[in-house]
């Protein structure tokens, strides 16, 4: 009886594993080891897509084909064997980087994301919507500029040591930068076009939750404290 029960549980586990693999958007894909195309550098978006189809395994291509949306491509971790931004020269001077700049994309992260998302579109016979993507990133970077030298503590005009930005709920492209006054040490927030303000407890907890969801997704559910440097400080509402 124990053997039968153990066998049933094992079978159930296998079936659940297959089911999760079929719908799990978190995909790990890498270049085929020993592939002659591995060293080739594409010069255009079309060539980048062609390289991906050559270098990704059939298993990985099937996973991409099973994705319901191009948005799931951002959750792919292309392994160290790939290094798209580095090996394809998106961080510096290369034909592909020049081509992507010509299309309207400035940042290497945006270029690699567009290559991946439009690759999904190609596999699913969807329009690439290049103009729409260019406008999206243009608006994103305009609204998410790093705080400049004028972003000081509104109370005593002291400089602020801005640590980093966090994705926030609300309108599209909303990033909130967090830092501390160099004089008083109090916690401050900055966002465009609002400027500098004191974040309230509700905002801090919201940032914690958003960052936790993102971090746990990237780390396959690992429990983390995404904002260890932040305290829940009360202040004026957001």
PDB file of C-alpha atoms in Angstrom:
ATOM      1  CA  UNK A   1       0.000   0.000   0.000  1.00  0.00           C
ATOM      2  CA  UNK A   2       2.817   2.427   0.959  1.00  0.00           C
ATOM      3  CA  UNK A   3       4.525   1.661  -2.319  1.00  0.00           C
ATOM      4  CA  UNK A   4       1.319   2.311  -4.245  1.00  0.00           C
ATOM      5  CA  UNK A   5       0.736   5.611  -2.442  1.00  0.00           C
ATOM      6  CA  UNK A   6       4.335   6.702  -3.025  1.00  0.00           C
ATOM      7  CA  UNK A   7       4.005   5.863  -6.704  1.00  0.00           C
ATOM      8  CA  UNK A   8       0.786   7.869  -6.997  1.00  0.00           C
ATOM      9  CA  UNK A   9       2.357  10.904  -5.320  1.00  0.00           C
ATOM     10  CA  UNK A  10       5.368  10.639  -7.602  1.00  0.00           C
ATOM     11  CA  UNK A  11       3.141  10.463 -10.675  1.00  0.00           C
ATOM     12  CA  UNK A  12       1.132  13.456  -9.430  1.00  0.00           C
ATOM     13  CA  UNK A  13       4.340  15.431  -8.947  1.00  0.00           C
ATOM     14  CA  UNK A  14       5.479  14.663 -12.476  1.00  0.00           C
ATOM     15  CA  UNK A  15       2.127  15.739 -13.923  1.00  0.00           C
ATOM     16  CA  UNK A  16       2.174  18.985 -11.936  1.00  0.00           C
ATOM     17  CA  UNK A  17       5.715  19.620 -13.126  1.00  0.00           C
ATOM     18  CA  UNK A  18       4.676  19.215 -16.750  1.00  0.00           C
ATOM     19  CA  UNK A  19       1.710  21.528 -16.218  1.00  0.00           C
ATOM     20  CA  UNK A  20       3.865  24.232 -14.645  1.00  0.00           C
ATOM     21  CA  UNK A  21       6.445  23.962 -17.386  1.00  0.00           C
ATOM     22  CA  UNK A  22       3.747  24.480 -19.975  1.00  0.00           C
ATOM     23  CA  UNK A  23       2.515  27.773 -18.548  1.00  0.00           C
ATOM     24  CA  UNK A  24       5.442  29.130 -16.563  1.00  0.00           C
ATOM     25  CA  UNK A  25       6.488  32.446 -18.149  1.00  0.00           C
ATOM     26  CA  UNK A  26       9.889  32.331 -16.461  1.00  0.00           C
ATOM     27  CA  UNK A  27      12.143  30.794 -19.070  1.00  0.00           C
ATOM     28  CA  UNK A  28      15.868  30.181 -19.001  1.00  0.00           C
ATOM     29  CA  UNK A  29      17.366  30.053 -22.468  1.00  0.00           C
ATOM     30  CA  UNK A  30      20.956  29.946 -23.615  1.00  0.00           C
ATOM     31  CA  UNK A  31      22.967  29.766 -26.806  1.00  0.00           C
ATOM     32  CA  UNK A  32      23.651  26.279 -28.109  1.00  0.00           C
ATOM     33  CA  UNK A  33      27.100  25.239 -26.934  1.00  0.00           C
ATOM     34  CA  UNK A  34      29.543  24.819 -29.799  1.00  0.00           C
ATOM     35  CA  UNK A  35      27.323  26.653 -32.271  1.00  0.00           C
ATOM     36  CA  UNK A  36      29.274  28.232 -35.136  1.00  0.00           C
ATOM     37  CA  UNK A  37      26.838  31.146 -35.100  1.00  0.00           C
ATOM     38  CA  UNK A  38      27.684  31.917 -31.494  1.00  0.00           C
ATOM     39  CA  UNK A  39      30.455  34.361 -32.456  1.00  0.00           C
ATOM     40  CA  UNK A  40      28.507  36.018 -35.273  1.00  0.00           C
ATOM     41  CA  UNK A  41      27.324  39.566 -34.655  1.00  0.00           C
ATOM     42  CA  UNK A  42      24.100  40.671 -36.344  1.00  0.00           C
ATOM     43  CA  UNK A  43      23.974  44.126 -37.920  1.00  0.00           C
ATOM     44  CA  UNK A  44      20.204  44.646 -38.102  1.00  0.00           C
ATOM     45  CA  UNK A  45      17.073  43.734 -36.190  1.00  0.00           C
ATOM     46  CA  UNK A  46      16.208  41.136 -38.820  1.00  0.00           C
ATOM     47  CA  UNK A  47      19.668  39.582 -38.523  1.00  0.00           C
ATOM     48  CA  UNK A  48      19.342  39.556 -34.718  1.00  0.00           C
ATOM     49  CA  UNK A  49      16.111  37.590 -35.044  1.00  0.00           C
ATOM     50  CA  UNK A  50      17.775  35.181 -37.460  1.00  0.00           C
ATOM     51  CA  UNK A  51      20.646  34.657 -35.018  1.00  0.00           C
ATOM     52  CA  UNK A  52      18.239  33.924 -32.185  1.00  0.00           C
ATOM     53  CA  UNK A  53      16.464  31.293 -34.258  1.00  0.00           C
ATOM     54  CA  UNK A  54      19.815  29.642 -35.028  1.00  0.00           C
ATOM     55  CA  UNK A  55      21.271  29.845 -31.532  1.00  0.00           C
ATOM     56  CA  UNK A  56      18.298  28.971 -29.357  1.00  0.00           C
ATOM     57  CA  UNK A  57      17.402  25.340 -28.863  1.00  0.00           C
ATOM     58  CA  UNK A  58      14.144  23.879 -30.147  1.00  0.00           C
ATOM     59  CA  UNK A  59      12.989  23.566 -26.538  1.00  0.00           C
ATOM     60  CA  UNK A  60      13.539  27.265 -25.894  1.00  0.00           C
ATOM     61  CA  UNK A  61      11.855  28.267 -29.144  1.00  0.00           C
ATOM     62  CA  UNK A  62       8.832  26.158 -28.202  1.00  0.00           C
ATOM     63  CA  UNK A  63       8.679  27.909 -24.827  1.00  0.00           C
ATOM     64  CA  UNK A  64       8.682  31.278 -26.560  1.00  0.00           C
ATOM     65  CA  UNK A  65       6.028  30.090 -28.993  1.00  0.00           C
ATOM     66  CA  UNK A  66       3.874  29.052 -26.026  1.00  0.00           C
ATOM     67  CA  UNK A  67       4.037  32.510 -24.456  1.00  0.00           C
ATOM     68  CA  UNK A  68       0.748  34.383 -24.636  1.00  0.00           C
ATOM     69  CA  UNK A  69       2.278  37.858 -24.792  1.00  0.00           C
ATOM     70  CA  UNK A  70       5.508  39.608 -25.745  1.00  0.00           C
ATOM     71  CA  UNK A  71       5.509  41.019 -22.198  1.00  0.00           C
ATOM     72  CA  UNK A  72       6.605  37.595 -20.965  1.00  0.00           C
ATOM     73  CA  UNK A  73       9.864  37.924 -22.889  1.00  0.00           C
ATOM     74  CA  UNK A  74      11.189  40.372 -20.300  1.00  0.00           C
ATOM     75  CA  UNK A  75      11.072  37.550 -17.748  1.00  0.00           C
ATOM     76  CA  UNK A  76      13.444  35.433 -19.825  1.00  0.00           C
ATOM     77  CA  UNK A  77      16.950  35.075 -18.458  1.00  0.00           C
ATOM     78  CA  UNK A  78      19.288  34.569 -21.379  1.00  0.00           C
ATOM     79  CA  UNK A  79      22.252  32.775 -19.805  1.00  0.00           C
ATOM     80  CA  UNK A  80      25.855  33.846 -19.556  1.00  0.00           C
ATOM     81  CA  UNK A  81      26.536  32.026 -22.833  1.00  0.00           C
ATOM     82  CA  UNK A  82      24.415  34.595 -24.597  1.00  0.00           C
ATOM     83  CA  UNK A  83      25.343  38.013 -23.200  1.00  0.00           C
ATOM     84  CA  UNK A  84      23.342  39.772 -25.869  1.00  0.00           C
ATOM     85  CA  UNK A  85      24.220  43.312 -24.914  1.00  0.00           C
ATOM     86  CA  UNK A  86      27.906  42.568 -24.640  1.00  0.00           C
ATOM     87  CA  UNK A  87      28.510  40.006 -27.376  1.00  0.00           C
ATOM     88  CA  UNK A  88      26.401  41.920 -29.888  1.00  0.00           C
ATOM     89  CA  UNK A  89      27.934  45.283 -29.059  1.00  0.00           C
ATOM     90  CA  UNK A  90      24.809  47.042 -27.804  1.00  0.00           C
ATOM     91  CA  UNK A  91      26.861  48.672 -25.050  1.00  0.00           C
ATOM     92  CA  UNK A  92      29.170  50.359 -27.510  1.00  0.00           C
ATOM     93  CA  UNK A  93      30.046  50.926 -31.125  1.00  0.00           C
ATOM     94  CA  UNK A  94      28.692  48.171 -33.373  1.00  0.00           C
ATOM     95  CA  UNK A  95      26.651  47.899 -36.549  1.00  0.00           C
ATOM     96  CA  UNK A  96      23.678  46.570 -34.593  1.00  0.00           C
ATOM     97  CA  UNK A  97      23.850  49.398 -32.052  1.00  0.00           C
ATOM     98  CA  UNK A  98      24.041  51.937 -34.900  1.00  0.00           C
ATOM     99  CA  UNK A  99      21.059  50.275 -36.567  1.00  0.00           C
ATOM    100  CA  UNK A 100      18.991  50.321 -33.356  1.00  0.00           C
ATOM    101  CA  UNK A 101      19.879  53.985 -32.776  1.00  0.00           C
ATOM    102  CA  UNK A 102      18.751  54.685 -36.302  1.00  0.00           C
ATOM    103  CA  UNK A 103      15.376  53.172 -35.426  1.00  0.00           C
ATOM    104  CA  UNK A 104      15.164  55.520 -32.424  1.00  0.00           C
ATOM    105  CA  UNK A 105      16.417  53.461 -29.479  1.00  0.00           C
ATOM    106  CA  UNK A 106      19.167  54.992 -27.334  1.00  0.00           C
ATOM    107  CA  UNK A 107      19.809  52.727 -24.337  1.00  0.00           C
ATOM    108  CA  UNK A 108      21.319  49.239 -24.584  1.00  0.00           C
ATOM    109  CA  UNK A 109      18.709  47.772 -22.207  1.00  0.00           C
ATOM    110  CA  UNK A 110      15.924  49.125 -24.413  1.00  0.00           C
ATOM    111  CA  UNK A 111      17.587  47.719 -27.530  1.00  0.00           C
ATOM    112  CA  UNK A 112      17.886  44.212 -26.098  1.00  0.00           C
ATOM    113  CA  UNK A 113      14.305  44.338 -24.812  1.00  0.00           C
ATOM    114  CA  UNK A 114      13.015  45.432 -28.225  1.00  0.00           C
ATOM    115  CA  UNK A 115      14.993  42.665 -29.935  1.00  0.00           C
ATOM    116  CA  UNK A 116      13.442  40.067 -27.622  1.00  0.00           C
ATOM    117  CA  UNK A 117       9.892  41.427 -27.772  1.00  0.00           C
ATOM    118  CA  UNK A 118       9.906  41.776 -31.568  1.00  0.00           C
ATOM    119  CA  UNK A 119      11.363  38.277 -31.802  1.00  0.00           C
ATOM    120  CA  UNK A 120       8.215  37.070 -30.028  1.00  0.00           C
ATOM    121  CA  UNK A 121       6.200  39.133 -32.533  1.00  0.00           C
ATOM    122  CA  UNK A 122       8.048  37.511 -35.431  1.00  0.00           C
ATOM    123  CA  UNK A 123       7.391  34.018 -34.060  1.00  0.00           C
ATOM    124  CA  UNK A 124       3.709  34.890 -33.605  1.00  0.00           C
ATOM    125  CA  UNK A 125       3.290  36.797 -36.901  1.00  0.00           C
ATOM    126  CA  UNK A 126       2.550  40.091 -35.144  1.00  0.00           C
ATOM    127  CA  UNK A 127       3.451  43.634 -36.175  1.00  0.00           C
ATOM    128  CA  UNK A 128       6.672  44.936 -34.576  1.00  0.00           C
ATOM    129  CA  UNK A 129       5.141  48.385 -33.783  1.00  0.00           C
ATOM    130  CA  UNK A 130       8.570  50.037 -33.902  1.00  0.00           C
ATOM    131  CA  UNK A 131       7.239  53.614 -33.877  1.00  0.00           C
ATOM    132  CA  UNK A 132       5.053  52.827 -30.848  1.00  0.00           C
ATOM    133  CA  UNK A 133       8.035  51.356 -28.997  1.00  0.00           C
ATOM    134  CA  UNK A 134      10.235  54.348 -29.794  1.00  0.00           C
ATOM    135  CA  UNK A 135       7.605  56.711 -28.391  1.00  0.00           C
ATOM    136  CA  UNK A 136       7.224  54.527 -25.300  1.00  0.00           C
ATOM    137  CA  UNK A 137      10.920  54.659 -24.415  1.00  0.00           C
ATOM    138  CA  UNK A 138      11.154  58.346 -25.277  1.00  0.00           C
ATOM    139  CA  UNK A 139       8.372  59.083 -22.782  1.00  0.00           C
ATOM    140  CA  UNK A 140       9.867  56.683 -20.235  1.00  0.00           C
ATOM    141  CA  UNK A 141      13.286  58.323 -20.155  1.00  0.00           C
ATOM    142  CA  UNK A 142      11.833  61.840 -20.204  1.00  0.00           C
ATOM    143  CA  UNK A 143       9.786  61.105 -17.112  1.00  0.00           C
ATOM    144  CA  UNK A 144      12.381  59.037 -15.296  1.00  0.00           C
ATOM    145  CA  UNK A 145      15.390  61.316 -15.393  1.00  0.00           C
ATOM    146  CA  UNK A 146      17.726  61.010 -12.405  1.00  0.00           C
ATOM    147  CA  UNK A 147      17.283  63.858  -9.867  1.00  0.00           C
ATOM    148  CA  UNK A 148      19.532  66.780 -10.828  1.00  0.00           C
ATOM    149  CA  UNK A 149      21.473  69.169  -8.567  1.00  0.00           C
ATOM    150  CA  UNK A 150      18.336  71.222  -7.949  1.00  0.00           C
ATOM    151  CA  UNK A 151      16.614  68.251  -6.282  1.00  0.00           C
ATOM    152  CA  UNK A 152      17.485  69.367  -2.734  1.00  0.00           C
ATOM    153  CA  UNK A 153      15.792  68.992   0.657  1.00  0.00           C
ATOM    154  CA  UNK A 154      12.836  71.402   0.479  1.00  0.00           C
ATOM    155  CA  UNK A 155      13.148  72.172   4.195  1.00  0.00           C
ATOM    156  CA  UNK A 156      16.783  73.239   4.585  1.00  0.00           C
ATOM    157  CA  UNK A 157      17.965  73.210   0.924  1.00  0.00           C
ATOM    158  CA  UNK A 158      20.691  70.669   1.733  1.00  0.00           C
ATOM    159  CA  UNK A 159      21.950  68.218  -0.890  1.00  0.00           C
ATOM    160  CA  UNK A 160      20.385  64.770  -1.089  1.00  0.00           C
ATOM    161  CA  UNK A 161      22.210  61.485  -1.508  1.00  0.00           C
ATOM    162  CA  UNK A 162      19.889  59.741  -3.992  1.00  0.00           C
ATOM    163  CA  UNK A 163      20.330  55.951  -3.827  1.00  0.00           C
ATOM    164  CA  UNK A 164      18.159  54.526  -6.611  1.00  0.00           C
ATOM    165  CA  UNK A 165      14.758  54.543  -8.262  1.00  0.00           C
ATOM    166  CA  UNK A 166      11.822  52.214  -7.664  1.00  0.00           C
ATOM    167  CA  UNK A 167       8.882  51.319  -9.851  1.00  0.00           C
ATOM    168  CA  UNK A 168       5.670  52.673  -8.369  1.00  0.00           C
ATOM    169  CA  UNK A 169       1.963  52.211  -8.898  1.00  0.00           C
ATOM    170  CA  UNK A 170      -0.117  54.792 -10.673  1.00  0.00           C
ATOM    171  CA  UNK A 171       0.496  56.415 -14.019  1.00  0.00           C
ATOM    172  CA  UNK A 172       2.622  54.890 -16.758  1.00  0.00           C
ATOM    173  CA  UNK A 173       6.414  55.218 -16.428  1.00  0.00           C
ATOM    174  CA  UNK A 174       6.211  56.244 -12.778  1.00  0.00           C
ATOM    175  CA  UNK A 175       9.564  55.865 -11.013  1.00  0.00           C
ATOM    176  CA  UNK A 176      10.222  57.243  -7.546  1.00  0.00           C
ATOM    177  CA  UNK A 177      13.795  57.958  -6.477  1.00  0.00           C
ATOM    178  CA  UNK A 178      14.686  57.534  -2.824  1.00  0.00           C
ATOM    179  CA  UNK A 179      17.476  59.287  -0.933  1.00  0.00           C
ATOM    180  CA  UNK A 180      18.475  60.951   2.316  1.00  0.00           C
ATOM    181  CA  UNK A 181      19.345  64.521   3.161  1.00  0.00           C
ATOM    182  CA  UNK A 182      23.094  64.842   3.667  1.00  0.00           C
ATOM    183  CA  UNK A 183      22.526  67.220   6.589  1.00  0.00           C
ATOM    184  CA  UNK A 184      19.507  65.908   8.486  1.00  0.00           C
ATOM    185  CA  UNK A 185      19.540  62.313   7.222  1.00  0.00           C
ATOM    186  CA  UNK A 186      15.779  62.337   6.703  1.00  0.00           C
ATOM    187  CA  UNK A 187      14.221  60.164   4.028  1.00  0.00           C
ATOM    188  CA  UNK A 188      13.144  61.952   0.840  1.00  0.00           C
ATOM    189  CA  UNK A 189      11.529  61.000  -2.447  1.00  0.00           C
ATOM    190  CA  UNK A 190      11.716  62.501  -5.922  1.00  0.00           C
ATOM    191  CA  UNK A 191       9.668  61.983  -9.046  1.00  0.00           C
ATOM    192  CA  UNK A 192       9.114  63.905 -12.259  1.00  0.00           C
ATOM    193  CA  UNK A 193       7.469  66.363 -12.513  1.00  0.00           C
ATOM    194  CA  UNK A 194       6.486  66.554  -8.846  1.00  0.00           C
ATOM    195  CA  UNK A 195       9.944  67.184  -7.416  1.00  0.00           C
ATOM    196  CA  UNK A 196      11.252  66.419  -3.915  1.00  0.00           C
ATOM    197  CA  UNK A 197       8.936  65.510  -1.043  1.00  0.00           C
ATOM    198  CA  UNK A 198       8.815  63.490   2.174  1.00  0.00           C
ATOM    199  CA  UNK A 199       7.361  60.015   1.460  1.00  0.00           C
ATOM    200  CA  UNK A 200       4.688  58.754   3.807  1.00  0.00           C
ATOM    201  CA  UNK A 201       4.430  55.284   5.290  1.00  0.00           C
ATOM    202  CA  UNK A 202       1.842  54.199   2.727  1.00  0.00           C
ATOM    203  CA  UNK A 203       4.144  55.055  -0.184  1.00  0.00           C
ATOM    204  CA  UNK A 204       7.127  53.244   1.332  1.00  0.00           C
ATOM    205  CA  UNK A 205       5.096  50.087   1.878  1.00  0.00           C
ATOM    206  CA  UNK A 206       3.771  50.316  -1.683  1.00  0.00           C
ATOM    207  CA  UNK A 207       7.327  50.519  -3.025  1.00  0.00           C
ATOM    208  CA  UNK A 208       8.288  47.536  -0.876  1.00  0.00           C
ATOM    209  CA  UNK A 209       5.462  45.419  -2.262  1.00  0.00           C
ATOM    210  CA  UNK A 210       6.140  46.347  -5.889  1.00  0.00           C
ATOM    211  CA  UNK A 211       9.852  45.654  -5.540  1.00  0.00           C
ATOM    212  CA  UNK A 212       9.175  42.357  -3.752  1.00  0.00           C
ATOM    213  CA  UNK A 213       6.912  41.149  -6.567  1.00  0.00           C
ATOM    214  CA  UNK A 214       9.553  42.036  -9.158  1.00  0.00           C
ATOM    215  CA  UNK A 215      12.487  40.587  -7.203  1.00  0.00           C
ATOM    216  CA  UNK A 216      10.700  37.333  -6.357  1.00  0.00           C
ATOM    217  CA  UNK A 217       9.723  36.905 -10.008  1.00  0.00           C
ATOM    218  CA  UNK A 218      13.332  37.340 -11.128  1.00  0.00           C
ATOM    219  CA  UNK A 219      14.688  35.025  -8.402  1.00  0.00           C
ATOM    220  CA  UNK A 220      12.074  32.291  -8.871  1.00  0.00           C
ATOM    221  CA  UNK A 221      10.201  33.163  -5.693  1.00  0.00           C
ATOM    222  CA  UNK A 222      13.155  33.638  -3.346  1.00  0.00           C
ATOM    223  CA  UNK A 223      12.166  35.594  -0.259  1.00  0.00           C
ATOM    224  CA  UNK A 224      14.085  38.871  -0.045  1.00  0.00           C
ATOM    225  CA  UNK A 225      13.922  42.232   1.669  1.00  0.00           C
ATOM    226  CA  UNK A 226      13.936  44.484  -1.403  1.00  0.00           C
ATOM    227  CA  UNK A 227      14.281  47.827   0.401  1.00  0.00           C
ATOM    228  CA  UNK A 228      16.538  47.210   3.386  1.00  0.00           C
ATOM    229  CA  UNK A 229      17.727  50.805   3.504  1.00  0.00           C
ATOM    230  CA  UNK A 230      14.254  52.275   3.892  1.00  0.00           C
ATOM    231  CA  UNK A 231      12.451  52.965   7.121  1.00  0.00           C
ATOM    232  CA  UNK A 232       8.721  53.440   7.391  1.00  0.00           C
ATOM    233  CA  UNK A 233       8.714  57.110   8.221  1.00  0.00           C
ATOM    234  CA  UNK A 234       5.559  59.124   8.546  1.00  0.00           C
ATOM    235  CA  UNK A 235       5.212  62.386   6.721  1.00  0.00           C
ATOM    236  CA  UNK A 236       3.010  64.322   4.317  1.00  0.00           C
ATOM    237  CA  UNK A 237       0.934  62.119   2.037  1.00  0.00           C
ATOM    238  CA  UNK A 238       1.900  61.363  -1.523  1.00  0.00           C
TER     239      UNK A 238
END
